[in-house]
Amino acid sequence: MLASHADRERAVDVLRAGFSEGRLQQAELEKRIARAYEARTVGELGLLVADLPQGPVPMQSAVAAAPVPRTFLPAPTLPPPNNGKAVGALVCGILTTMTAGLTGIPAVVLGHTARSEIRRTGEGGDGFALAGLILGWLSIAGWTLFLIFVIAAASMST
């Protein structure tokens, strides 16, 4: 059904009421009002106010069941990117088993640096940094114990 001027004005009134209640932001209100004045059918007007408490006119069941257009949905939020140093800490921590512990110190340094940056910037990867820290410290502790035993054995034999 074609929309009349009165239908458009009712839709604009609903949009303004939604704005005054804090349901719409200024930019979205202006965009929807412009679309309301350009709308040719009652169905188009119904879509403009479908997510607000009132509609411009009683809508048909097919229009009421239509999903809200993507234009008016909030943008999907993506998880923050992982911190590169956190990934490096994890890789160095894992490589301690293959490098006989040589990458333990870089894992600890990168892990602490990454966790500091993550707290400051809000990036992801805190788990990676923590895993790298744990593996690095285990490697350092293992080498420290090994050296203590070697020194103790050397001093006992003399």
PDB file of C-alpha atoms in Angstrom:
ATOM      1  CA  MET A   1       0.000   0.000   0.000  1.00  0.00           C
ATOM      2  CA  LEU A   2       1.315   3.438  -0.897  1.00  0.00           C
ATOM      3  CA  ALA A   3       2.135   5.737   2.012  1.00  0.00           C
ATOM      4  CA  SER A   4       0.343   9.034   2.483  1.00  0.00           C
ATOM      5  CA  HIS A   5       1.811  12.261   3.841  1.00  0.00           C
ATOM      6  CA  ALA A   6       0.012  11.548   7.119  1.00  0.00           C
ATOM      7  CA  ASP A   7       1.650   8.087   7.314  1.00  0.00           C
ATOM      8  CA  ARG A   8       5.080   9.662   6.829  1.00  0.00           C
ATOM      9  CA  GLU A   9       4.399  12.295   9.501  1.00  0.00           C
ATOM     10  CA  ARG A  10       3.266   9.605  11.967  1.00  0.00           C
ATOM     11  CA  ALA A  11       6.466   7.636  11.301  1.00  0.00           C
ATOM     12  CA  VAL A  12       8.575  10.780  11.853  1.00  0.00           C
ATOM     13  CA  ASP A  13       6.687  11.434  15.112  1.00  0.00           C
ATOM     14  CA  VAL A  14       7.484   7.898  16.295  1.00  0.00           C
ATOM     15  CA  LEU A  15      11.148   8.402  15.357  1.00  0.00           C
ATOM     16  CA  ARG A  16      11.309  11.701  17.242  1.00  0.00           C
ATOM     17  CA  ALA A  17       9.679  10.081  20.281  1.00  0.00           C
ATOM     18  CA  GLY A  18      12.263   7.297  20.125  1.00  0.00           C
ATOM     19  CA  PHE A  19      15.031   9.903  19.978  1.00  0.00           C
ATOM     20  CA  SER A  20      13.634  11.819  22.963  1.00  0.00           C
ATOM     21  CA  GLU A  21      13.507   8.554  24.946  1.00  0.00           C
ATOM     22  CA  GLY A  22      17.172   7.883  24.132  1.00  0.00           C
ATOM     23  CA  ARG A  23      16.480   4.931  21.839  1.00  0.00           C
ATOM     24  CA  LEU A  24      18.084   6.608  18.810  1.00  0.00           C
ATOM     25  CA  GLN A  25      21.141   8.763  18.366  1.00  0.00           C
ATOM     26  CA  GLN A  26      21.071  12.059  16.455  1.00  0.00           C
ATOM     27  CA  ALA A  27      22.756  10.747  13.303  1.00  0.00           C
ATOM     28  CA  GLU A  28      20.484   7.711  13.117  1.00  0.00           C
ATOM     29  CA  LEU A  29      17.395   9.888  13.689  1.00  0.00           C
ATOM     30  CA  GLU A  30      18.335  12.155  10.793  1.00  0.00           C
ATOM     31  CA  LYS A  31      19.018   9.196   8.526  1.00  0.00           C
ATOM     32  CA  ARG A  32      15.706   7.548   9.347  1.00  0.00           C
ATOM     33  CA  ILE A  33      13.735  10.781   8.959  1.00  0.00           C
ATOM     34  CA  ALA A  34      15.242  11.289   5.502  1.00  0.00           C
ATOM     35  CA  ARG A  35      14.267   7.738   4.580  1.00  0.00           C
ATOM     36  CA  ALA A  36      10.764   8.255   5.975  1.00  0.00           C
ATOM     37  CA  TYR A  37      10.165  11.251   3.729  1.00  0.00           C
ATOM     38  CA  GLU A  38      11.468   9.261   0.737  1.00  0.00           C
ATOM     39  CA  ALA A  39       9.413   6.139   1.556  1.00  0.00           C
ATOM     40  CA  ARG A  40       6.811   5.158  -1.032  1.00  0.00           C
ATOM     41  CA  THR A  41       5.005   2.381   0.862  1.00  0.00           C
ATOM     42  CA  VAL A  42       3.646   1.806   4.339  1.00  0.00           C
ATOM     43  CA  GLY A  43       5.904  -1.266   4.544  1.00  0.00           C
ATOM     44  CA  GLU A  44       9.017   0.894   4.156  1.00  0.00           C
ATOM     45  CA  LEU A  45       7.770   3.148   6.960  1.00  0.00           C
ATOM     46  CA  GLY A  46       7.081   0.109   9.113  1.00  0.00           C
ATOM     47  CA  LEU A  47      10.681  -1.057   8.738  1.00  0.00           C
ATOM     48  CA  LEU A  48      11.959   2.355   9.846  1.00  0.00           C
ATOM     49  CA  VAL A  49      10.109   2.136  13.168  1.00  0.00           C
ATOM     50  CA  ALA A  50       9.986  -1.643  13.648  1.00  0.00           C
ATOM     51  CA  ASP A  51      12.523  -1.581  16.508  1.00  0.00           C
ATOM     52  CA  LEU A  52      10.719   1.237  18.358  1.00  0.00           C
ATOM     53  CA  PRO A  53       7.802   0.780  20.781  1.00  0.00           C
ATOM     54  CA  GLN A  54       5.190   2.141  18.349  1.00  0.00           C
ATOM     55  CA  GLY A  55       4.565   1.869  14.626  1.00  0.00           C
ATOM     56  CA  PRO A  56       3.049   4.357  12.169  1.00  0.00           C
ATOM     57  CA  VAL A  57       0.034   2.177  11.305  1.00  0.00           C
ATOM     58  CA  PRO A  58      -1.060  -1.382  12.020  1.00  0.00           C
ATOM     59  CA  MET A  59       1.296  -3.536   9.981  1.00  0.00           C
ATOM     60  CA  GLN A  60       0.502  -6.648   8.048  1.00  0.00           C
ATOM     61  CA  SER A  61       1.871  -9.919   9.417  1.00  0.00           C
ATOM     62  CA  ALA A  62       4.344 -10.336   6.527  1.00  0.00           C
ATOM     63  CA  VAL A  63       5.872  -6.924   7.179  1.00  0.00           C
ATOM     64  CA  ALA A  64       5.891  -7.420  10.977  1.00  0.00           C
ATOM     65  CA  ALA A  65       7.794 -10.691  10.606  1.00  0.00           C
ATOM     66  CA  ALA A  66      10.454  -9.095   8.413  1.00  0.00           C
ATOM     67  CA  PRO A  67      13.812  -8.725  10.136  1.00  0.00           C
ATOM     68  CA  VAL A  68      15.190  -5.327  11.038  1.00  0.00           C
ATOM     69  CA  PRO A  69      17.427  -4.171   8.185  1.00  0.00           C
ATOM     70  CA  ARG A  70      21.175  -4.376   8.813  1.00  0.00           C
ATOM     71  CA  THR A  71      21.409  -0.629   8.365  1.00  0.00           C
ATOM     72  CA  PHE A  72      19.907  -0.052  11.796  1.00  0.00           C
ATOM     73  CA  LEU A  73      21.594  -2.867  13.699  1.00  0.00           C
ATOM     74  CA  PRO A  74      24.734  -2.103  15.686  1.00  0.00           C
ATOM     75  CA  ALA A  75      27.979  -3.010  13.985  1.00  0.00           C
ATOM     76  CA  PRO A  76      29.302  -6.413  15.056  1.00  0.00           C
ATOM     77  CA  THR A  77      32.119  -6.113  17.531  1.00  0.00           C
ATOM     78  CA  LEU A  78      35.252  -8.013  16.662  1.00  0.00           C
ATOM     79  CA  PRO A  79      37.611  -9.263  19.330  1.00  0.00           C
ATOM     80  CA  PRO A  80      40.704  -7.111  19.689  1.00  0.00           C
ATOM     81  CA  PRO A  81      43.782  -8.315  17.803  1.00  0.00           C
ATOM     82  CA  ASN A  82      46.390 -10.317  19.678  1.00  0.00           C
ATOM     83  CA  ASN A  83      49.518  -8.562  20.822  1.00  0.00           C
ATOM     84  CA  GLY A  84      52.481  -9.663  18.694  1.00  0.00           C
ATOM     85  CA  LYS A  85      54.839  -9.847  21.667  1.00  0.00           C
ATOM     86  CA  ALA A  86      52.382 -12.159  23.443  1.00  0.00           C
ATOM     87  CA  VAL A  87      52.458 -14.534  20.499  1.00  0.00           C
ATOM     88  CA  GLY A  88      56.267 -14.280  20.461  1.00  0.00           C
ATOM     89  CA  ALA A  89      56.389 -15.090  24.181  1.00  0.00           C
ATOM     90  CA  LEU A  90      54.294 -18.204  23.636  1.00  0.00           C
ATOM     91  CA  VAL A  91      56.415 -19.335  20.706  1.00  0.00           C
ATOM     92  CA  CYS A  92      59.646 -18.790  22.670  1.00  0.00           C
ATOM     93  CA  GLY A  93      58.124 -20.629  25.648  1.00  0.00           C
ATOM     94  CA  ILE A  94      57.216 -23.606  23.503  1.00  0.00           C
ATOM     95  CA  LEU A  95      60.621 -23.593  21.820  1.00  0.00           C
ATOM     96  CA  THR A  96      62.386 -23.946  25.193  1.00  0.00           C
ATOM     97  CA  THR A  97      61.844 -27.699  24.919  1.00  0.00           C
ATOM     98  CA  MET A  98      63.518 -27.823  21.495  1.00  0.00           C
ATOM     99  CA  THR A  99      66.316 -25.327  22.174  1.00  0.00           C
ATOM    100  CA  ALA A 100      67.359 -26.778  25.524  1.00  0.00           C
ATOM    101  CA  GLY A 101      66.063 -23.708  27.323  1.00  0.00           C
ATOM    102  CA  LEU A 102      67.835 -21.039  25.253  1.00  0.00           C
ATOM    103  CA  THR A 103      64.563 -19.261  24.477  1.00  0.00           C
ATOM    104  CA  GLY A 104      63.455 -19.139  28.131  1.00  0.00           C
ATOM    105  CA  ILE A 105      64.804 -15.647  28.843  1.00  0.00           C
ATOM    106  CA  PRO A 106      63.293 -14.123  25.659  1.00  0.00           C
ATOM    107  CA  ALA A 107      59.985 -15.775  26.577  1.00  0.00           C
ATOM    108  CA  VAL A 108      60.022 -14.111  30.007  1.00  0.00           C
ATOM    109  CA  VAL A 109      61.037 -10.704  28.647  1.00  0.00           C
ATOM    110  CA  LEU A 110      58.456 -10.802  25.845  1.00  0.00           C
ATOM    111  CA  GLY A 111      55.769 -12.086  28.223  1.00  0.00           C
ATOM    112  CA  HIS A 112      56.223  -9.278  30.735  1.00  0.00           C
ATOM    113  CA  THR A 113      56.425  -6.650  27.987  1.00  0.00           C
ATOM    114  CA  ALA A 114      53.330  -8.026  26.264  1.00  0.00           C
ATOM    115  CA  ARG A 115      51.246  -8.115  29.448  1.00  0.00           C
ATOM    116  CA  SER A 116      52.194  -4.505  30.159  1.00  0.00           C
ATOM    117  CA  GLU A 117      51.176  -3.452  26.640  1.00  0.00           C
ATOM    118  CA  ILE A 118      47.945  -5.463  26.813  1.00  0.00           C
ATOM    119  CA  ARG A 119      46.924  -3.706  30.044  1.00  0.00           C
ATOM    120  CA  ARG A 120      47.710  -0.341  28.478  1.00  0.00           C
ATOM    121  CA  THR A 121      46.156  -0.828  25.010  1.00  0.00           C
ATOM    122  CA  GLY A 122      43.398  -3.396  25.602  1.00  0.00           C
ATOM    123  CA  GLU A 123      44.726  -5.817  22.976  1.00  0.00           C
ATOM    124  CA  GLY A 124      44.107  -9.545  23.201  1.00  0.00           C
ATOM    125  CA  GLY A 125      46.598 -12.307  23.890  1.00  0.00           C
ATOM    126  CA  ASP A 126      47.001 -12.131  27.654  1.00  0.00           C
ATOM    127  CA  GLY A 127      46.735 -15.921  27.836  1.00  0.00           C
ATOM    128  CA  PHE A 128      49.501 -16.291  25.262  1.00  0.00           C
ATOM    129  CA  ALA A 129      51.763 -13.954  27.229  1.00  0.00           C
ATOM    130  CA  LEU A 130      51.027 -15.774  30.489  1.00  0.00           C
ATOM    131  CA  ALA A 131      51.729 -19.181  28.939  1.00  0.00           C
ATOM    132  CA  GLY A 132      55.019 -17.874  27.526  1.00  0.00           C
ATOM    133  CA  LEU A 133      55.948 -16.485  30.948  1.00  0.00           C
ATOM    134  CA  ILE A 134      55.222 -19.761  32.708  1.00  0.00           C
ATOM    135  CA  LEU A 135      57.158 -21.845  30.203  1.00  0.00           C
ATOM    136  CA  GLY A 136      60.068 -19.378  30.251  1.00  0.00           C
ATOM    137  CA  TRP A 137      60.276 -19.319  34.054  1.00  0.00           C
ATOM    138  CA  LEU A 138      60.059 -23.133  34.187  1.00  0.00           C
ATOM    139  CA  SER A 139      62.964 -23.326  31.756  1.00  0.00           C
ATOM    140  CA  ILE A 140      65.027 -20.832  33.761  1.00  0.00           C
ATOM    141  CA  ALA A 141      64.230 -22.632  37.025  1.00  0.00           C
ATOM    142  CA  GLY A 142      65.139 -26.002  35.456  1.00  0.00           C
ATOM    143  CA  TRP A 143      68.507 -24.720  34.244  1.00  0.00           C
ATOM    144  CA  THR A 144      69.182 -23.078  37.603  1.00  0.00           C
ATOM    145  CA  LEU A 145      68.543 -26.349  39.455  1.00  0.00           C
ATOM    146  CA  PHE A 146      70.650 -28.244  36.946  1.00  0.00           C
ATOM    147  CA  LEU A 147      73.587 -25.842  37.432  1.00  0.00           C
ATOM    148  CA  ILE A 148      73.260 -26.029  41.230  1.00  0.00           C
ATOM    149  CA  PHE A 149      73.448 -29.831  41.094  1.00  0.00           C
ATOM    150  CA  VAL A 150      76.456 -29.719  38.737  1.00  0.00           C
ATOM    151  CA  ILE A 151      78.306 -27.261  41.003  1.00  0.00           C
ATOM    152  CA  ALA A 152      77.417 -29.284  44.101  1.00  0.00           C
ATOM    153  CA  ALA A 153      78.611 -32.502  42.441  1.00  0.00           C
ATOM    154  CA  ALA A 154      81.837 -30.825  41.329  1.00  0.00           C
ATOM    155  CA  SER A 155      82.539 -29.480  44.809  1.00  0.00           C
ATOM    156  CA  MET A 156      81.814 -32.888  46.406  1.00  0.00           C
ATOM    157  CA  SER A 157      84.255 -34.675  44.132  1.00  0.00           C
ATOM    158  CA  THR A 158      87.174 -32.423  45.034  1.00  0.00           C
TER     159      THR A 158
END
